Short mmCIF file of C-alpha atoms in Angstrom, two decimals:
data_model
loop_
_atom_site.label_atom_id
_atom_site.label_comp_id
_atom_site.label_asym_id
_atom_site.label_seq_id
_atom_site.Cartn_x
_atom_site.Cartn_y
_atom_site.Cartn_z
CA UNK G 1 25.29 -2.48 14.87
CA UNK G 2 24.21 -5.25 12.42
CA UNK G 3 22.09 -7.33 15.18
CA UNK G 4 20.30 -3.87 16.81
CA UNK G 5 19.80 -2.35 13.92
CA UNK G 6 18.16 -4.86 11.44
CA UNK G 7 16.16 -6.20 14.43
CA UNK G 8 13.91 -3.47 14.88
CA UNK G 9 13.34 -3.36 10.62
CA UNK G 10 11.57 -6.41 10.10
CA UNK G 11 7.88 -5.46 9.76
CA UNK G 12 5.47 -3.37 7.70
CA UNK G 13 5.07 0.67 7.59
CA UNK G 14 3.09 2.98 5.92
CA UNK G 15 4.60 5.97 3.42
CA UNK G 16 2.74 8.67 1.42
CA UNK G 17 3.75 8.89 -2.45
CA UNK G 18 3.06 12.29 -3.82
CA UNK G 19 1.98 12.44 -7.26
CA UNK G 20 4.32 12.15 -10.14
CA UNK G 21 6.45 9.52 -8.16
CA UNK G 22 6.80 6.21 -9.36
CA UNK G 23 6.51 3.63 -7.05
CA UNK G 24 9.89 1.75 -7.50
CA UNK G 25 11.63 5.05 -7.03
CA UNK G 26 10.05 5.46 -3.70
CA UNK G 27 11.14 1.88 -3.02
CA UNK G 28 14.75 2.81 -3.88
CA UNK G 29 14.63 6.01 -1.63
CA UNK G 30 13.80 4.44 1.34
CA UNK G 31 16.67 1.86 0.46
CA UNK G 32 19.16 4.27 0.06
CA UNK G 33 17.85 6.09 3.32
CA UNK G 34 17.84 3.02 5.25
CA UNK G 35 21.44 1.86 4.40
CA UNK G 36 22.60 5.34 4.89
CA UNK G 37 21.08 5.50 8.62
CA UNK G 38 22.88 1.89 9.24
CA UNK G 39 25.99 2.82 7.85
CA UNK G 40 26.52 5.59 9.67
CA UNK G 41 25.77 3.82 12.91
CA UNK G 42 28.94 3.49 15.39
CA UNK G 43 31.00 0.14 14.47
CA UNK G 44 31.18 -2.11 17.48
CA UNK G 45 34.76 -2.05 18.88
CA UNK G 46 37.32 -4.52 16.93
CA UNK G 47 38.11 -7.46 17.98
CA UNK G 48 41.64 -7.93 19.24
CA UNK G 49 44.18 -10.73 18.37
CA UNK G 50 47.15 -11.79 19.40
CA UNK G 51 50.45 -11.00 17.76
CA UNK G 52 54.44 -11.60 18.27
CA UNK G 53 56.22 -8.81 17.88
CA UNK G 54 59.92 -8.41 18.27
CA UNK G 55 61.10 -5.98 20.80
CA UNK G 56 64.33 -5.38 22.90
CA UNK G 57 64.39 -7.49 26.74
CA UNK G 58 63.14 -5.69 29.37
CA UNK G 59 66.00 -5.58 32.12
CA UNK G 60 68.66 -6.07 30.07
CA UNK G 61 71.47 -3.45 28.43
CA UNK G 62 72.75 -5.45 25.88
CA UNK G 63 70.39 -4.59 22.20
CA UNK G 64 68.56 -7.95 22.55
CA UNK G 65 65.55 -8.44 20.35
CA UNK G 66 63.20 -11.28 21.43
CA UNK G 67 59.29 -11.95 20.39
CA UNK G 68 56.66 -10.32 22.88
CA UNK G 69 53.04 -11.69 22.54
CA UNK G 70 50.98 -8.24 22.24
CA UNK G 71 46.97 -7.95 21.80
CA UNK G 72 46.27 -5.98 18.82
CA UNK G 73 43.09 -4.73 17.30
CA UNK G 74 41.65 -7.01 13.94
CA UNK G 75 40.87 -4.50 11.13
CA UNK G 76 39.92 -7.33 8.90
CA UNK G 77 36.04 -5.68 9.56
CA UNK G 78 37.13 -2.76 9.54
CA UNK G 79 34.98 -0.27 7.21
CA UNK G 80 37.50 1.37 5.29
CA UNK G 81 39.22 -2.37 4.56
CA UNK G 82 35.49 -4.19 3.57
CA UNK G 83 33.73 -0.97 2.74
CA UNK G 84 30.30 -0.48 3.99
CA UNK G 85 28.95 -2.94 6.58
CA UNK G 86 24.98 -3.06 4.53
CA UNK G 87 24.94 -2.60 0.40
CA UNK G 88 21.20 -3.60 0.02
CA UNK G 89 17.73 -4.39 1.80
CA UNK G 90 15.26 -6.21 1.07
CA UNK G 91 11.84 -4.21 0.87
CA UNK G 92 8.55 -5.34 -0.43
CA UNK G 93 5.67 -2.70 -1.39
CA UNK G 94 2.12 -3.15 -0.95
CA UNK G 95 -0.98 -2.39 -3.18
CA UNK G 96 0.42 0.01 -5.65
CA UNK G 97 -0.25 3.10 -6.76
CA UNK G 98 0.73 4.20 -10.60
CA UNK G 99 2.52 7.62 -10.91
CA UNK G 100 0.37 9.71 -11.12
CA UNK G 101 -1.81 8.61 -7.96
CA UNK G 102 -1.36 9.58 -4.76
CA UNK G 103 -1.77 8.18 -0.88
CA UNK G 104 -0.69 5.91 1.51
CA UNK G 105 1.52 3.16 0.12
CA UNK G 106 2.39 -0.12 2.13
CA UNK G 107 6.24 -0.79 2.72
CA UNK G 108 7.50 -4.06 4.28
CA UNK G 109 11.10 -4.55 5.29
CA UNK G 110 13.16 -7.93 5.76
CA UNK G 111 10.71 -10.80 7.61
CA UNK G 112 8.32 -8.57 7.36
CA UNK G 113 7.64 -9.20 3.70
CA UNK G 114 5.67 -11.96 4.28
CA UNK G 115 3.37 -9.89 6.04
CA UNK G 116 2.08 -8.41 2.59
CA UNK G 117 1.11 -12.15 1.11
CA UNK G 118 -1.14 -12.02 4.70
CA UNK G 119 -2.55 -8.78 3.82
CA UNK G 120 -3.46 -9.87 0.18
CA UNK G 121 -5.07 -12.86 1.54
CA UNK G 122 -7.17 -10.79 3.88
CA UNK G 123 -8.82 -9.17 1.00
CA UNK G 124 -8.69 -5.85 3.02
CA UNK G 125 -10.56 -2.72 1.40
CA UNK G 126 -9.04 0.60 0.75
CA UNK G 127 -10.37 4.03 1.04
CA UNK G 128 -9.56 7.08 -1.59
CA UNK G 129 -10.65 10.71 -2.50
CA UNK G 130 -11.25 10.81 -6.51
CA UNK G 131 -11.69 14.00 -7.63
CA UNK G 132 -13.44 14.77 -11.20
CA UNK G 133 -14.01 17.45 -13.56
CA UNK G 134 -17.63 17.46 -15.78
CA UNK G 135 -17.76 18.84 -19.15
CA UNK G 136 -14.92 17.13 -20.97
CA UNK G 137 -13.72 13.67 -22.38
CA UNK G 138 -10.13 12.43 -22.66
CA UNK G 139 -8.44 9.47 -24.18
CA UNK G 140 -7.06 8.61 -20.69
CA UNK G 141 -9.93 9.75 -18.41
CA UNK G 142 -7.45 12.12 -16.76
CA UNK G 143 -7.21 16.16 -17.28
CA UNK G 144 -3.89 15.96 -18.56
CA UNK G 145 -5.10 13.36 -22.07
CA UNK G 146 -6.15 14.12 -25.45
CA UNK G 147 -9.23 16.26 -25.78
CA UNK G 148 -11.99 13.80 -27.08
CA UNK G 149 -15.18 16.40 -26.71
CA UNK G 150 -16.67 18.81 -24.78
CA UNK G 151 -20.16 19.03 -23.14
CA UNK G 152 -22.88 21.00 -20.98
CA UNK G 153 -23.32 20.21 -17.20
CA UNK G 154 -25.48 23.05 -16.58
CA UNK G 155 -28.68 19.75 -15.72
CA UNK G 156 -26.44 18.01 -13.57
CA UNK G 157 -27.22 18.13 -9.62
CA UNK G 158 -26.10 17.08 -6.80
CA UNK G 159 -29.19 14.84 -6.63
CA UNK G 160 -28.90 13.60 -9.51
CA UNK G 161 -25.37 12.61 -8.71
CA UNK G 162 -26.27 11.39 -5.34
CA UNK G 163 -28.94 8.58 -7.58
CA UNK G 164 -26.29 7.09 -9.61
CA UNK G 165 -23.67 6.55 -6.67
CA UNK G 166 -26.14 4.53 -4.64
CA UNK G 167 -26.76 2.40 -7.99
CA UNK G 168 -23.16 1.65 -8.37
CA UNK G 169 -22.81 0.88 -4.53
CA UNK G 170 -25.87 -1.42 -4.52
CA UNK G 171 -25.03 -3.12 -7.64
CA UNK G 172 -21.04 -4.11 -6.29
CA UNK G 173 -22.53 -4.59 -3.09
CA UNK G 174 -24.53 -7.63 -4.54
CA UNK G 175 -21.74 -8.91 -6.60
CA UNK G 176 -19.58 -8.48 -3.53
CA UNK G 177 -21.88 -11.35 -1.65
CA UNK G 178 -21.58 -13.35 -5.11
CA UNK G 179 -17.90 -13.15 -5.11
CA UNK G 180 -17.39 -13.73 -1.49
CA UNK G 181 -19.25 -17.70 -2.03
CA UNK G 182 -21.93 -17.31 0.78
CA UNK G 183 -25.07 -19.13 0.62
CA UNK G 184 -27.33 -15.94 0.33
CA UNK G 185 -30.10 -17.68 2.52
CA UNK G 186 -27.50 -18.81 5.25
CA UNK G 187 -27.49 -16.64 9.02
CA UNK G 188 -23.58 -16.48 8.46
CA UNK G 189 -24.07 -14.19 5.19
CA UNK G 190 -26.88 -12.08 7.12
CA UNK G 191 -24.23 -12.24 10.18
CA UNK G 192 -21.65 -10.99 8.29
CA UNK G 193 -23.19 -8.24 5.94
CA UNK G 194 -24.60 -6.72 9.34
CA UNK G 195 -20.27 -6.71 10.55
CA UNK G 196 -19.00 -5.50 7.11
CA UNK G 197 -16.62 -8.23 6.65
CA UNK G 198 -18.33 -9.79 3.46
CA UNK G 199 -15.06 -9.92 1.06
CA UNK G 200 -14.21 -12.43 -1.87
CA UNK G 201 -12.42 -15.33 -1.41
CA UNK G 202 -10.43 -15.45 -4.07
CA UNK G 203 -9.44 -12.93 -7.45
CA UNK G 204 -12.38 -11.09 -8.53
CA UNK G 205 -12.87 -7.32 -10.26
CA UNK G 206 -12.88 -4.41 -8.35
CA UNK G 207 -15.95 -4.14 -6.19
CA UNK G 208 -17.16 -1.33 -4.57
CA UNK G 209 -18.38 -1.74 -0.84
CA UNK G 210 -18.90 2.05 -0.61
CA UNK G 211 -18.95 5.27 -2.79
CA UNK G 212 -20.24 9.00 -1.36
CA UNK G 213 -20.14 12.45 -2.89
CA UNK G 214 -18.22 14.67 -0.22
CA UNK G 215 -17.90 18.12 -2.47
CA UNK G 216 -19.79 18.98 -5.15
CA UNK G 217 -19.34 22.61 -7.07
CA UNK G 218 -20.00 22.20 -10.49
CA UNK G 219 -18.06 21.25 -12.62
CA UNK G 220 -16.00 20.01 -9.80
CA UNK G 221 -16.95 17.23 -7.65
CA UNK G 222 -14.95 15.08 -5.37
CA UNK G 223 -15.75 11.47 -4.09
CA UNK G 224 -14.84 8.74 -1.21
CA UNK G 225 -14.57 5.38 -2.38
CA UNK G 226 -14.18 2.46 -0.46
CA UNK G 227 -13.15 -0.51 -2.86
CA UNK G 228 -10.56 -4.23 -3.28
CA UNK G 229 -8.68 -5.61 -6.23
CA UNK G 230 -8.96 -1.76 -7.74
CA UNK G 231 -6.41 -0.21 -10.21
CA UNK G 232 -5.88 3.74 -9.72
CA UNK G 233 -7.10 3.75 -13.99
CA UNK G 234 -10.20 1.36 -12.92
CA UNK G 235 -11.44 4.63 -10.75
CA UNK G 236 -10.36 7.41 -13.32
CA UNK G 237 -12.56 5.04 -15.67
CA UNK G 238 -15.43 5.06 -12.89
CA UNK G 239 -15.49 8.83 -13.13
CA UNK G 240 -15.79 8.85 -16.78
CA UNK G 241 -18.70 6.39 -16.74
CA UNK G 242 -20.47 8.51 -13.44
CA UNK G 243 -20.30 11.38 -16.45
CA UNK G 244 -21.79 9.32 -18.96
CA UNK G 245 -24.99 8.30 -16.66
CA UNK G 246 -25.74 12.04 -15.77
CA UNK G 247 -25.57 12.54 -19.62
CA UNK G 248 -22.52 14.32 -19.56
CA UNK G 249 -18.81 13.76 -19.73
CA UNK G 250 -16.28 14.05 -16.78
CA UNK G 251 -12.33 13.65 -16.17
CA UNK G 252 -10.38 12.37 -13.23
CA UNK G 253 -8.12 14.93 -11.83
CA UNK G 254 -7.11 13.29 -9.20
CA UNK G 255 -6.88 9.63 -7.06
CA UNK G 256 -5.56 9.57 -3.46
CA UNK G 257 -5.19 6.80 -1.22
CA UNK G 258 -6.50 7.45 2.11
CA UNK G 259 -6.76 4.09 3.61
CA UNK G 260 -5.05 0.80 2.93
CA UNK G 261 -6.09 -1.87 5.02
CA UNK G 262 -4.99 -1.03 8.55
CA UNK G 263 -2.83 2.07 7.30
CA UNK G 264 -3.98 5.21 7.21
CA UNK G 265 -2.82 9.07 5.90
CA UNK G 266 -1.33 8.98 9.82
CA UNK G 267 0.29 6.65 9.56
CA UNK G 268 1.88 7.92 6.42
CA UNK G 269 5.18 8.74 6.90
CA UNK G 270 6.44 11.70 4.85
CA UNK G 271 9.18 12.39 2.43
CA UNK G 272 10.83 14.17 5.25
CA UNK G 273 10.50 11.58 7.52
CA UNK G 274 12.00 8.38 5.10
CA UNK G 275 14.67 7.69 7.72
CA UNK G 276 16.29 5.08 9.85
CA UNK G 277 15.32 5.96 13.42
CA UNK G 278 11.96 7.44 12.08
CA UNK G 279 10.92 4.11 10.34
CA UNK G 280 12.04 2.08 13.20
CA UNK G 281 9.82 3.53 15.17
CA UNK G 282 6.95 3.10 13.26
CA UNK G 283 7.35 -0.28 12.60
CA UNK G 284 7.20 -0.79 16.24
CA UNK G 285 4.42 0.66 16.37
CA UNK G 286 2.52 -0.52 13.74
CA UNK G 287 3.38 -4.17 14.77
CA UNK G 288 0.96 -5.17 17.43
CA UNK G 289 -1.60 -3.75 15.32
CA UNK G 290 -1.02 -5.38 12.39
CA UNK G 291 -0.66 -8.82 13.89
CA UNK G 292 -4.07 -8.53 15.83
CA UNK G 293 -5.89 -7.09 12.36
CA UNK G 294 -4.15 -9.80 10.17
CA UNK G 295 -5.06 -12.40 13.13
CA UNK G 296 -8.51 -11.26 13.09
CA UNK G 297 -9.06 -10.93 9.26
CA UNK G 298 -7.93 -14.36 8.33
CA UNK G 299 -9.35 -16.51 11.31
CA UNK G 300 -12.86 -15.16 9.23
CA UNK G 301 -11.53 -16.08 6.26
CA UNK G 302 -10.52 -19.50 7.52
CA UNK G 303 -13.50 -19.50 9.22
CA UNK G 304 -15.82 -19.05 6.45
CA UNK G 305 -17.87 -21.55 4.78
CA UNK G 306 -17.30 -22.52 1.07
CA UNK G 307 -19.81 -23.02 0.14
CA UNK G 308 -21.16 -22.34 -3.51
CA UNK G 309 -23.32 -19.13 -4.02
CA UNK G 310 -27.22 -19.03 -4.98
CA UNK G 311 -26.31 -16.64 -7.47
CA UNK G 312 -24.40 -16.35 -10.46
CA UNK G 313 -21.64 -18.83 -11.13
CA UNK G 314 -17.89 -18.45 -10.63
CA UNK G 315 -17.70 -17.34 -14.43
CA UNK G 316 -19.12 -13.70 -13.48
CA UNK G 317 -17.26 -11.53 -14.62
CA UNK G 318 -18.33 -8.87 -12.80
CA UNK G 319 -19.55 -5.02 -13.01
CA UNK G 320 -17.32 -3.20 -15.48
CA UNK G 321 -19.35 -0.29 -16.20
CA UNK G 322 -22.42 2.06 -14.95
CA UNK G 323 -24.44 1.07 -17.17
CA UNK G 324 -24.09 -2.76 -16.36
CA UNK G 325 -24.26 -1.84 -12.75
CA UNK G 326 -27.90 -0.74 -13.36
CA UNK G 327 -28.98 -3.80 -15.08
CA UNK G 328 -27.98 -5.84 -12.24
CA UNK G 329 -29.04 -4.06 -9.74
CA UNK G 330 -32.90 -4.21 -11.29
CA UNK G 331 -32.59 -7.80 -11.44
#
């Protein structure tokens, strides 16, 4: 049970947290899902041992009593004398997502834990939906804070819209070759812009290799952005500051993980789904994947030149708002 069972749970899988979850209560679902689906598996058969036991001689009519050795089963492992066979697992989680965010959310389990320390070395990107609401300002950038004013949004298009999101995307972009410590003049940084594989080498802020408007109905508008080394309150934040540059105010009413890394919403596996066999499986499955993609992303890493960039100096700190956005992108 303990061997089969724990063998095929030593990997990485992908879950999707709904909203309003926190993360390290997910974590201690699965857990408690996990050692539930192990538990209940069938005990292997006891071992037997041998005892003396007194009984009378075969054969004879007189009420002799001599000492027969007899196999007998050990219940020393049994599970109502040592209780249950698994009382905890060791599970790592991914890139996080605060409670009220939403999306795929990266689970390792056993070995596999060192698998995330490989995937935060890759510098992988991650895809989400952010969803935002013009005409209002909270405390929080989210629907649900205080009320800090109100405005029109009756001169905002989607043009207009469309202008600003290629400013922010151009701007990150070029502090996304800064970061990443390529000589801008070098055929490897041309190469690799060209593959999409341009990340930073080590910590930096969140950069933003790609941002799109998919819906916009005023004053609702929903976006795709495809960013590393975020936080789910750097993006409500973005939305706020996409409000201020089209002279208006907006709220984030939403932030969804679509993408993290190599995981995807399919991959996802649902609250339904959060059990033994289930997660087995996907681990399995997810295995030769992720060893070719982490294989692949940090032979470029290791790979890659360090050289010191053209540009601005490791002190950068790095595009924290719109409006700073703009300014470096005109430079």
């Amino acid at each position: 049970m303990g061997s089969s069972g724990l063998a095929r749970l030593q990997g990485l899988f992908a879950v999707y947290k709904p909203p309003g979850l926190k993360w390290l209560h997910l974590r201690e679902t699965v857990e408690l899902q996990l050692l539930k689906g192990l538990n209940a598996q069938q005990p292997p058969a006891p071992q037997q041992r041998v005892r003396f036991l007194l009984g009378p001689v075969e054969g004879s009519e007189e009420k002799k009593l001599t000492l027969r050795a007899t196999s007998v089963p050990s219940l020393t492992n049994h599970r109502l004398v040592r209780g249950p066979a698994f009382t905890n697992l060791k599970i790592g989680v991914g890139h996080r997502l605060d409670a009220q965010a939403s999306g795929v959310l990266v689970l390792a389990v056993g070995h596999g834990r060192s698998l995330l320390t490989d995937m935060y070395d890759a510098h992988l990107t991650k895809d989400y939906t952010v969803r935002g609401l013009l005409g209002k300002a909270t405390d929080n950038f989210c629907e649900d804070g205080r009320l800090i004013e109100k405005t029109t949004y009756d001169h905002v298009t989607r043009e207009r819209l469309d202008r600003i999101l290629a400013v922010i995307q151009g701007s990150h972009q070029k502090a996304l070759v800064m970061y990443s410590n390529l000589d801008l003049k070098s055929q490897e940084a041309y190469e690799m812009a060209v593959q999409g594989v341009i990340r930073p080498m080590n910590k930096s802020p969140m950069l933003i290799s790609g941002i799109r408007c998919l819906h916009f109905a005023p004053p609702e508008f929903l976006l795709e952005v495809q960013c590393m080394h975020e936080t789910q309150q750097q993006l409500r934040k973005l939305v706020h500051e996409i409000g201020l540059e089209l002279k208006t105010s907006a709220v984030c009413t939403q932030v969804r993980r679509t993408r993290d890394g190599f995981f995807s919403l399919g991959d996802a596996l649902l609250r339904t789904q959060w059990d033994l066999h289930t997660i087995q499986d996907a681990i399995q499955v997810a295995a030769p994947r992720v060893a070719e993609e982490l294989k692949k992303n940090l032979s470029l890493k290791l790979g890659h030149q360090q050289l010191p960039s053209t540009g601005q100096p490791w002190g950068l700190k790095g595009p924290s708002s719109t409006l700073e956005l703009e300014s470096c992108a005109g430079q």
